[in-house]
């Protein structure tokens, strides 16, 4: 199990650092060749780790191992959701610079609605996932695994939604 955790941790480091490089460049055309090579190396190095982690989690395994895999999936999805939420705020603030300088209240209103929407969505997600796992509540390990899988699935869906709000230029 320690090996699986190591694989998941390595994947997260490679994935998140690669994503940060891409975000740092802001545009693929602005990246120099060294940065492009680093991004490809990190992406290429993370693919075998990702497929191995998925294979290990997909195998027939004990409930406790399944719960640990579900926990890792949920943590990765949560990191992606947080990244997407921060990115939509950044895009809104950059849009403010170009479009709403004369009406700053519009940008504040948008950011307020975004914050309210995210809080309400988190409550909805947690309630839905609790309902989804209700019939397994008697088995704490199975319940945790199902809850984490649901949270991961819904978080990735929400991250896609947030990524589509205010498309980057």
mmCIF file of N, CA and C in Angstrom, residues 56-157:
data_model
loop_
_atom_site.group_PDB
_atom_site.id
_atom_site.type_symbol
_atom_site.label_atom_id
_atom_site.label_comp_id
_atom_site.label_asym_id
_atom_site.label_seq_id
_atom_site.Cartn_x
_atom_site.Cartn_y
_atom_site.Cartn_z
ATOM 1 N N UNK A 56 -3.800 -0.363 -10.579
ATOM 2 C CA UNK A 56 -3.793 -0.883 -9.215
ATOM 3 C C UNK A 56 -5.148 -0.653 -8.563
ATOM 4 N N UNK A 57 -5.726 0.513 -8.777
ATOM 5 C CA UNK A 57 -7.018 0.812 -8.171
ATOM 6 C C UNK A 57 -8.150 0.045 -8.846
ATOM 7 N N UNK A 58 -7.963 -0.361 -10.085
ATOM 8 C CA UNK A 58 -9.026 -1.073 -10.791
ATOM 9 C C UNK A 58 -9.031 -2.568 -10.474
ATOM 10 N N UNK A 59 -7.932 -3.079 -9.931
ATOM 11 C CA UNK A 59 -7.855 -4.505 -9.629
ATOM 12 C C UNK A 59 -8.820 -4.872 -8.510
ATOM 13 N N UNK A 60 -9.089 -6.166 -8.418
ATOM 14 C CA UNK A 60 -9.866 -6.673 -7.291
ATOM 15 C C UNK A 60 -9.032 -6.492 -6.037
ATOM 16 N N UNK A 61 -9.514 -5.750 -5.092
ATOM 17 C CA UNK A 61 -8.730 -5.490 -3.888
ATOM 18 C C UNK A 61 -9.637 -5.451 -2.679
ATOM 19 N N UNK A 62 -9.008 -5.446 -1.534
ATOM 20 C CA UNK A 62 -9.752 -5.394 -0.284
ATOM 21 C C UNK A 62 -10.452 -4.042 -0.164
ATOM 22 N N UNK A 63 -11.493 -4.017 0.654
ATOM 23 C CA UNK A 63 -12.260 -2.776 0.841
ATOM 24 C C UNK A 63 -11.375 -1.634 1.306
ATOM 25 N N UNK A 64 -10.457 -1.920 2.209
ATOM 26 C CA UNK A 64 -9.613 -0.862 2.757
ATOM 27 C C UNK A 64 -8.721 -0.257 1.672
ATOM 28 N N UNK A 65 -8.181 -1.093 0.794
ATOM 29 C CA UNK A 65 -7.361 -0.591 -0.306
ATOM 30 C C UNK A 65 -8.214 0.223 -1.278
ATOM 31 N N UNK A 66 -9.411 -0.239 -1.523
ATOM 32 C CA UNK A 66 -10.327 0.490 -2.398
ATOM 33 C C UNK A 66 -10.640 1.861 -1.806
ATOM 34 N N UNK A 67 -10.819 1.905 -0.506
ATOM 35 C CA UNK A 67 -11.095 3.177 0.162
ATOM 36 C C UNK A 67 -9.902 4.116 0.043
ATOM 37 N N UNK A 68 -8.691 3.572 0.137
ATOM 38 C CA UNK A 68 -7.496 4.410 0.004
ATOM 39 C C UNK A 68 -7.353 4.941 -1.420
ATOM 40 N N UNK A 69 -7.667 4.116 -2.406
ATOM 41 C CA UNK A 69 -7.642 4.582 -3.800
ATOM 42 C C UNK A 69 -8.681 5.684 -4.013
ATOM 43 N N UNK A 70 -9.863 5.479 -3.467
ATOM 44 C CA UNK A 70 -10.921 6.485 -3.602
ATOM 45 C C UNK A 70 -10.511 7.790 -2.927
ATOM 46 N N UNK A 71 -9.822 7.690 -1.797
ATOM 47 C CA UNK A 71 -9.329 8.876 -1.096
ATOM 48 C C UNK A 71 -8.322 9.624 -1.982
ATOM 49 N N UNK A 72 -7.419 8.888 -2.616
ATOM 50 C CA UNK A 72 -6.426 9.508 -3.502
ATOM 51 C C UNK A 72 -7.107 10.168 -4.701
ATOM 52 N N UNK A 73 -8.097 9.503 -5.284
ATOM 53 C CA UNK A 73 -8.838 10.076 -6.413
ATOM 54 C C UNK A 73 -9.536 11.364 -5.996
ATOM 55 N N UNK A 74 -10.113 11.351 -4.804
ATOM 56 C CA UNK A 74 -10.814 12.533 -4.306
ATOM 57 C C UNK A 74 -9.835 13.693 -4.091
ATOM 58 N N UNK A 75 -8.645 13.406 -3.562
ATOM 59 C CA UNK A 75 -7.658 14.463 -3.331
ATOM 60 C C UNK A 75 -7.193 15.087 -4.649
ATOM 61 N N UNK A 76 -6.988 14.257 -5.663
ATOM 62 C CA UNK A 76 -6.581 14.767 -6.974
ATOM 63 C C UNK A 76 -7.698 15.625 -7.574
ATOM 64 N N UNK A 77 -8.930 15.148 -7.487
ATOM 65 C CA UNK A 77 -10.069 15.900 -8.023
ATOM 66 C C UNK A 77 -10.259 17.209 -7.264
ATOM 67 N N UNK A 78 -10.045 17.190 -5.959
ATOM 68 C CA UNK A 78 -10.180 18.399 -5.154
ATOM 69 C C UNK A 78 -9.116 19.427 -5.541
ATOM 70 N N UNK A 79 -7.901 18.959 -5.793
ATOM 71 C CA UNK A 79 -6.837 19.870 -6.230
ATOM 72 C C UNK A 79 -7.198 20.505 -7.575
ATOM 73 N N UNK A 80 -7.755 19.721 -8.491
ATOM 74 C CA UNK A 80 -8.175 20.242 -9.797
ATOM 75 C C UNK A 80 -9.311 21.251 -9.634
ATOM 76 N N UNK A 81 -10.267 20.945 -8.760
ATOM 77 C CA UNK A 81 -11.379 21.863 -8.516
ATOM 78 C C UNK A 81 -10.865 23.192 -7.966
ATOM 79 N N UNK A 82 -9.959 23.142 -7.004
ATOM 80 C CA UNK A 82 -9.402 24.370 -6.433
ATOM 81 C C UNK A 82 -8.650 25.178 -7.487
ATOM 82 N N UNK A 83 -7.904 24.491 -8.331
ATOM 83 C CA UNK A 83 -7.167 25.159 -9.405
ATOM 84 C C UNK A 83 -8.138 25.840 -10.379
ATOM 85 N N UNK A 84 -9.210 25.154 -10.728
ATOM 86 C CA UNK A 84 -10.200 25.718 -11.658
ATOM 87 C C UNK A 84 -10.913 26.917 -11.041
ATOM 88 N N UNK A 85 -11.222 26.839 -9.753
ATOM 89 C CA UNK A 85 -11.895 27.945 -9.068
ATOM 90 C C UNK A 85 -10.990 29.179 -9.042
ATOM 91 N N UNK A 86 -9.720 28.977 -8.701
ATOM 92 C CA UNK A 86 -8.777 30.100 -8.685
ATOM 93 C C UNK A 86 -8.592 30.675 -10.090
ATOM 94 N N UNK A 87 -8.578 29.804 -11.091
ATOM 95 C CA UNK A 87 -8.390 30.263 -12.472
ATOM 96 C C UNK A 87 -9.568 31.113 -12.943
ATOM 97 N N UNK A 88 -10.791 30.738 -12.582
ATOM 98 C CA UNK A 88 -11.948 31.533 -13.014
ATOM 99 C C UNK A 88 -11.939 32.889 -12.309
ATOM 100 N N UNK A 89 -11.467 32.937 -11.079
ATOM 101 C CA UNK A 89 -11.337 34.227 -10.388
ATOM 102 C C UNK A 89 -10.286 35.084 -11.096
ATOM 103 N N UNK A 90 -9.154 34.473 -11.455
ATOM 104 C CA UNK A 90 -8.112 35.212 -12.187
ATOM 105 C C UNK A 90 -8.636 35.743 -13.517
ATOM 106 N N UNK A 91 -9.394 34.909 -14.234
ATOM 107 C CA UNK A 91 -9.951 35.352 -15.515
ATOM 108 C C UNK A 91 -10.945 36.491 -15.307
ATOM 109 N N UNK A 92 -11.734 36.419 -14.245
ATOM 110 C CA UNK A 92 -12.703 37.489 -13.966
ATOM 111 C C UNK A 92 -11.973 38.787 -13.643
ATOM 112 N N UNK A 93 -10.896 38.687 -12.879
ATOM 113 C CA UNK A 93 -10.152 39.893 -12.532
ATOM 114 C C UNK A 93 -9.458 40.488 -13.752
ATOM 115 N N UNK A 94 -8.963 39.653 -14.652
ATOM 116 C CA UNK A 94 -8.338 40.201 -15.862
ATOM 117 C C UNK A 94 -9.396 40.782 -16.800
ATOM 118 N N UNK A 95 -10.584 40.201 -16.821
ATOM 119 C CA UNK A 95 -11.675 40.760 -17.627
ATOM 120 C C UNK A 95 -12.053 42.127 -17.080
ATOM 121 N N UNK A 96 -12.028 42.269 -15.750
ATOM 122 C CA UNK A 96 -12.342 43.547 -15.119
ATOM 123 C C UNK A 96 -11.409 44.634 -15.640
ATOM 124 N N UNK A 97 -10.142 44.297 -15.770
ATOM 125 C CA UNK A 97 -9.160 45.279 -16.222
ATOM 126 C C UNK A 97 -9.530 45.809 -17.604
ATOM 127 N N UNK A 98 -10.018 44.928 -18.482
ATOM 128 C CA UNK A 98 -10.317 45.335 -19.854
ATOM 129 C C UNK A 98 -11.742 45.856 -20.040
ATOM 130 N N UNK A 99 -12.721 45.268 -19.363
ATOM 131 C CA UNK A 99 -14.114 45.585 -19.671
ATOM 132 C C UNK A 99 -14.820 46.459 -18.640
ATOM 133 N N UNK A 100 -14.496 46.290 -17.376
ATOM 134 C CA UNK A 100 -15.324 46.910 -16.343
ATOM 135 C C UNK A 100 -14.608 47.993 -15.542
ATOM 136 N N UNK A 101 -13.603 48.635 -16.097
ATOM 137 C CA UNK A 101 -12.896 49.660 -15.338
ATOM 138 C C UNK A 101 -13.827 50.786 -14.917
ATOM 139 N N UNK A 102 -14.758 51.118 -15.774
ATOM 140 C CA UNK A 102 -15.675 52.214 -15.451
ATOM 141 C C UNK A 102 -16.820 51.755 -14.546
ATOM 142 N N UNK A 103 -17.004 50.437 -14.403
ATOM 143 C CA UNK A 103 -18.082 49.902 -13.564
ATOM 144 C C UNK A 103 -17.552 48.780 -12.656
ATOM 145 N N UNK A 104 -16.750 49.125 -11.657
ATOM 146 C CA UNK A 104 -16.154 48.090 -10.802
ATOM 147 C C UNK A 104 -17.194 47.284 -10.019
ATOM 148 N N UNK A 105 -18.383 47.838 -9.842
ATOM 149 C CA UNK A 105 -19.419 47.115 -9.101
ATOM 150 C C UNK A 105 -19.875 45.855 -9.846
ATOM 151 N N UNK A 106 -19.782 45.867 -11.182
ATOM 152 C CA UNK A 106 -20.159 44.677 -11.953
ATOM 153 C C UNK A 106 -19.216 43.512 -11.672
ATOM 154 N N UNK A 107 -17.929 43.801 -11.605
ATOM 155 C CA UNK A 107 -16.972 42.734 -11.324
ATOM 156 C C UNK A 107 -17.147 42.220 -9.897
ATOM 157 N N UNK A 108 -17.384 43.130 -8.954
ATOM 158 C CA UNK A 108 -17.619 42.705 -7.569
ATOM 159 C C UNK A 108 -18.869 41.843 -7.477
ATOM 160 N N UNK A 109 -19.901 42.215 -8.213
ATOM 161 C CA UNK A 109 -21.143 41.436 -8.207
ATOM 162 C C UNK A 109 -20.903 40.046 -8.791
ATOM 163 N N UNK A 110 -20.150 39.980 -9.889
ATOM 164 C CA UNK A 110 -19.853 38.675 -10.492
ATOM 165 C C UNK A 110 -19.074 37.795 -9.521
ATOM 166 N N UNK A 111 -18.031 38.350 -8.912
ATOM 167 C CA UNK A 111 -17.221 37.564 -7.977
ATOM 168 C C UNK A 111 -18.039 37.129 -6.764
ATOM 169 N N UNK A 112 -18.956 37.983 -6.314
ATOM 170 C CA UNK A 112 -19.838 37.613 -5.202
ATOM 171 C C UNK A 112 -20.754 36.457 -5.576
ATOM 172 N N UNK A 113 -21.322 36.530 -6.769
ATOM 173 C CA UNK A 113 -22.196 35.436 -7.232
ATOM 174 C C UNK A 113 -21.402 34.145 -7.427
ATOM 175 N N UNK A 114 -20.187 34.266 -7.927
ATOM 176 C CA UNK A 114 -19.335 33.087 -8.099
ATOM 177 C C UNK A 114 -19.053 32.427 -6.749
ATOM 178 N N UNK A 115 -18.731 33.232 -5.761
ATOM 179 C CA UNK A 115 -18.450 32.709 -4.418
ATOM 180 C C UNK A 115 -19.694 32.042 -3.828
ATOM 181 N N UNK A 116 -20.846 32.697 -3.953
ATOM 182 C CA UNK A 116 -22.102 32.117 -3.456
ATOM 183 C C UNK A 116 -22.426 30.811 -4.177
ATOM 184 N N UNK A 117 -22.215 30.809 -5.490
ATOM 185 C CA UNK A 117 -22.483 29.616 -6.289
ATOM 186 C C UNK A 117 -21.593 28.456 -5.854
ATOM 187 N N UNK A 118 -20.318 28.738 -5.621
ATOM 188 C CA UNK A 118 -19.390 27.669 -5.224
ATOM 189 C C UNK A 118 -19.759 27.110 -3.850
ATOM 190 N N UNK A 119 -20.104 27.988 -2.930
ATOM 191 C CA UNK A 119 -20.509 27.515 -1.589
ATOM 192 C C UNK A 119 -21.769 26.654 -1.663
ATOM 193 N N UNK A 120 -22.744 27.102 -2.444
ATOM 194 C CA UNK A 120 -23.985 26.332 -2.588
ATOM 195 C C UNK A 120 -23.711 25.000 -3.279
ATOM 196 N N UNK A 121 -22.836 25.010 -4.281
ATOM 197 C CA UNK A 121 -22.521 23.771 -4.986
ATOM 198 C C UNK A 121 -21.830 22.771 -4.061
ATOM 199 N N UNK A 122 -20.932 23.245 -3.202
ATOM 200 C CA UNK A 122 -20.247 22.340 -2.260
ATOM 201 C C UNK A 122 -21.263 21.686 -1.331
ATOM 202 N N UNK A 123 -22.237 22.463 -0.853
ATOM 203 C CA UNK A 123 -23.292 21.879 -0.009
ATOM 204 C C UNK A 123 -24.097 20.844 -0.786
ATOM 205 N N UNK A 124 -24.438 21.162 -2.033
ATOM 206 C CA UNK A 124 -25.180 20.225 -2.879
ATOM 207 C C UNK A 124 -24.377 18.947 -3.099
ATOM 208 N N UNK A 125 -23.101 19.089 -3.444
ATOM 209 C CA UNK A 125 -22.241 17.924 -3.679
ATOM 210 C C UNK A 125 -22.164 17.034 -2.444
ATOM 211 N N UNK A 126 -21.918 17.644 -1.299
ATOM 212 C CA UNK A 126 -21.781 16.861 -0.069
ATOM 213 C C UNK A 126 -23.084 16.158 0.295
ATOM 214 N N UNK A 127 -24.210 16.839 0.100
ATOM 215 C CA UNK A 127 -25.511 16.230 0.392
ATOM 216 C C UNK A 127 -25.826 15.110 -0.595
ATOM 217 N N UNK A 128 -25.593 15.354 -1.882
ATOM 218 C CA UNK A 128 -25.837 14.315 -2.890
ATOM 219 C C UNK A 128 -24.978 13.086 -2.646
ATOM 220 N N UNK A 129 -23.711 13.295 -2.337
ATOM 221 C CA UNK A 129 -22.812 12.156 -2.125
ATOM 222 C C UNK A 129 -23.172 11.402 -0.853
ATOM 223 N N UNK A 130 -23.624 12.111 0.154
ATOM 224 C CA UNK A 130 -24.083 11.447 1.375
ATOM 225 C C UNK A 130 -25.310 10.592 1.083
ATOM 226 N N UNK A 131 -26.205 11.117 0.259
ATOM 227 C CA UNK A 131 -27.395 10.366 -0.138
ATOM 228 C C UNK A 131 -27.014 9.156 -0.985
ATOM 229 N N UNK A 132 -26.068 9.352 -1.899
ATOM 230 C CA UNK A 132 -25.633 8.267 -2.775
ATOM 231 C C UNK A 132 -25.044 7.099 -1.983
ATOM 232 N N UNK A 133 -24.376 7.396 -0.888
ATOM 233 C CA UNK A 133 -23.757 6.337 -0.097
ATOM 234 C C UNK A 133 -24.587 5.883 1.080
ATOM 235 N N UNK A 134 -25.814 6.370 1.183
ATOM 236 C CA UNK A 134 -26.645 6.108 2.361
ATOM 237 C C UNK A 134 -26.816 4.627 2.669
ATOM 238 N N UNK A 135 -27.054 3.811 1.654
ATOM 239 C CA UNK A 135 -27.331 2.398 1.917
ATOM 240 C C UNK A 135 -26.097 1.651 2.429
ATOM 241 N N UNK A 136 -24.921 2.259 2.314
ATOM 242 C CA UNK A 136 -23.700 1.628 2.821
ATOM 243 C C UNK A 136 -23.197 2.278 4.104
ATOM 244 N N UNK A 137 -24.020 3.104 4.729
ATOM 245 C CA UNK A 137 -23.576 3.820 5.924
ATOM 246 C C UNK A 137 -23.165 2.893 7.062
ATOM 247 N N UNK A 138 -23.712 1.721 7.097
ATOM 248 C CA UNK A 138 -23.401 0.774 8.167
ATOM 249 C C UNK A 138 -21.971 0.259 8.068
ATOM 250 N N UNK A 139 -21.382 0.284 6.871
ATOM 251 C CA UNK A 139 -20.003 -0.170 6.653
ATOM 252 C C UNK A 139 -19.140 1.069 6.425
ATOM 253 N N UNK A 140 -18.425 1.500 7.456
ATOM 254 C CA UNK A 140 -17.689 2.765 7.396
ATOM 255 C C UNK A 140 -16.665 2.813 6.257
ATOM 256 N N UNK A 141 -15.986 1.702 5.997
ATOM 257 C CA UNK A 141 -14.964 1.683 4.948
ATOM 258 C C UNK A 141 -15.610 1.815 3.569
ATOM 259 N N UNK A 142 -16.642 1.033 3.318
ATOM 260 C CA UNK A 142 -17.341 1.084 2.034
ATOM 261 C C UNK A 142 -18.021 2.441 1.846
ATOM 262 N N UNK A 143 -18.600 2.964 2.911
ATOM 263 C CA UNK A 143 -19.249 4.277 2.845
ATOM 264 C C UNK A 143 -18.233 5.356 2.468
ATOM 265 N N UNK A 144 -17.056 5.325 3.114
ATOM 266 C CA UNK A 144 -16.014 6.320 2.822
ATOM 267 C C UNK A 144 -15.547 6.209 1.376
ATOM 268 N N UNK A 145 -15.392 4.977 0.897
ATOM 269 C CA UNK A 145 -14.955 4.780 -0.490
ATOM 270 C C UNK A 145 -15.991 5.336 -1.464
ATOM 271 N N UNK A 146 -17.253 5.007 -1.253
ATOM 272 C CA UNK A 146 -18.314 5.500 -2.143
ATOM 273 C C UNK A 146 -18.454 7.015 -2.062
ATOM 274 N N UNK A 147 -18.345 7.555 -0.861
ATOM 275 C CA UNK A 147 -18.434 9.001 -0.670
ATOM 276 C C UNK A 147 -17.307 9.707 -1.424
ATOM 277 N N UNK A 148 -16.082 9.203 -1.280
ATOM 278 C CA UNK A 148 -14.938 9.828 -1.948
ATOM 279 C C UNK A 148 -15.022 9.709 -3.463
ATOM 280 N N UNK A 149 -15.509 8.579 -3.966
ATOM 281 C CA UNK A 149 -15.668 8.425 -5.415
ATOM 282 C C UNK A 149 -16.694 9.422 -5.950
ATOM 283 N N UNK A 150 -17.775 9.591 -5.221
ATOM 284 C CA UNK A 150 -18.811 10.540 -5.625
ATOM 285 C C UNK A 150 -18.268 11.972 -5.603
ATOM 286 N N UNK A 151 -17.557 12.317 -4.534
ATOM 287 C CA UNK A 151 -16.985 13.661 -4.423
ATOM 288 C C UNK A 151 -16.003 13.912 -5.561
ATOM 289 N N UNK A 152 -15.182 12.913 -5.877
ATOM 290 C CA UNK A 152 -14.219 13.059 -6.976
ATOM 291 C C UNK A 152 -14.943 13.275 -8.301
ATOM 292 N N UNK A 153 -15.951 12.462 -8.573
ATOM 293 C CA UNK A 153 -16.695 12.562 -9.832
ATOM 294 C C UNK A 153 -17.361 13.933 -9.970
ATOM 295 N N UNK A 154 -18.058 14.350 -8.916
ATOM 296 C CA UNK A 154 -18.762 15.632 -8.988
ATOM 297 C C UNK A 154 -17.786 16.806 -9.027
ATOM 298 N N UNK A 155 -16.658 16.694 -8.338
ATOM 299 C CA UNK A 155 -15.667 17.775 -8.333
ATOM 300 C C UNK A 155 -15.046 17.959 -9.710
ATOM 301 N N UNK A 156 -14.767 16.854 -10.398
ATOM 302 C CA UNK A 156 -14.216 16.961 -11.755
ATOM 303 C C UNK A 156 -15.237 17.571 -12.713
ATOM 304 N N UNK A 157 -16.511 17.221 -12.536
ATOM 305 C CA UNK A 157 -17.563 17.832 -13.362
ATOM 306 C C UNK A 157 -17.641 19.337 -13.105
#
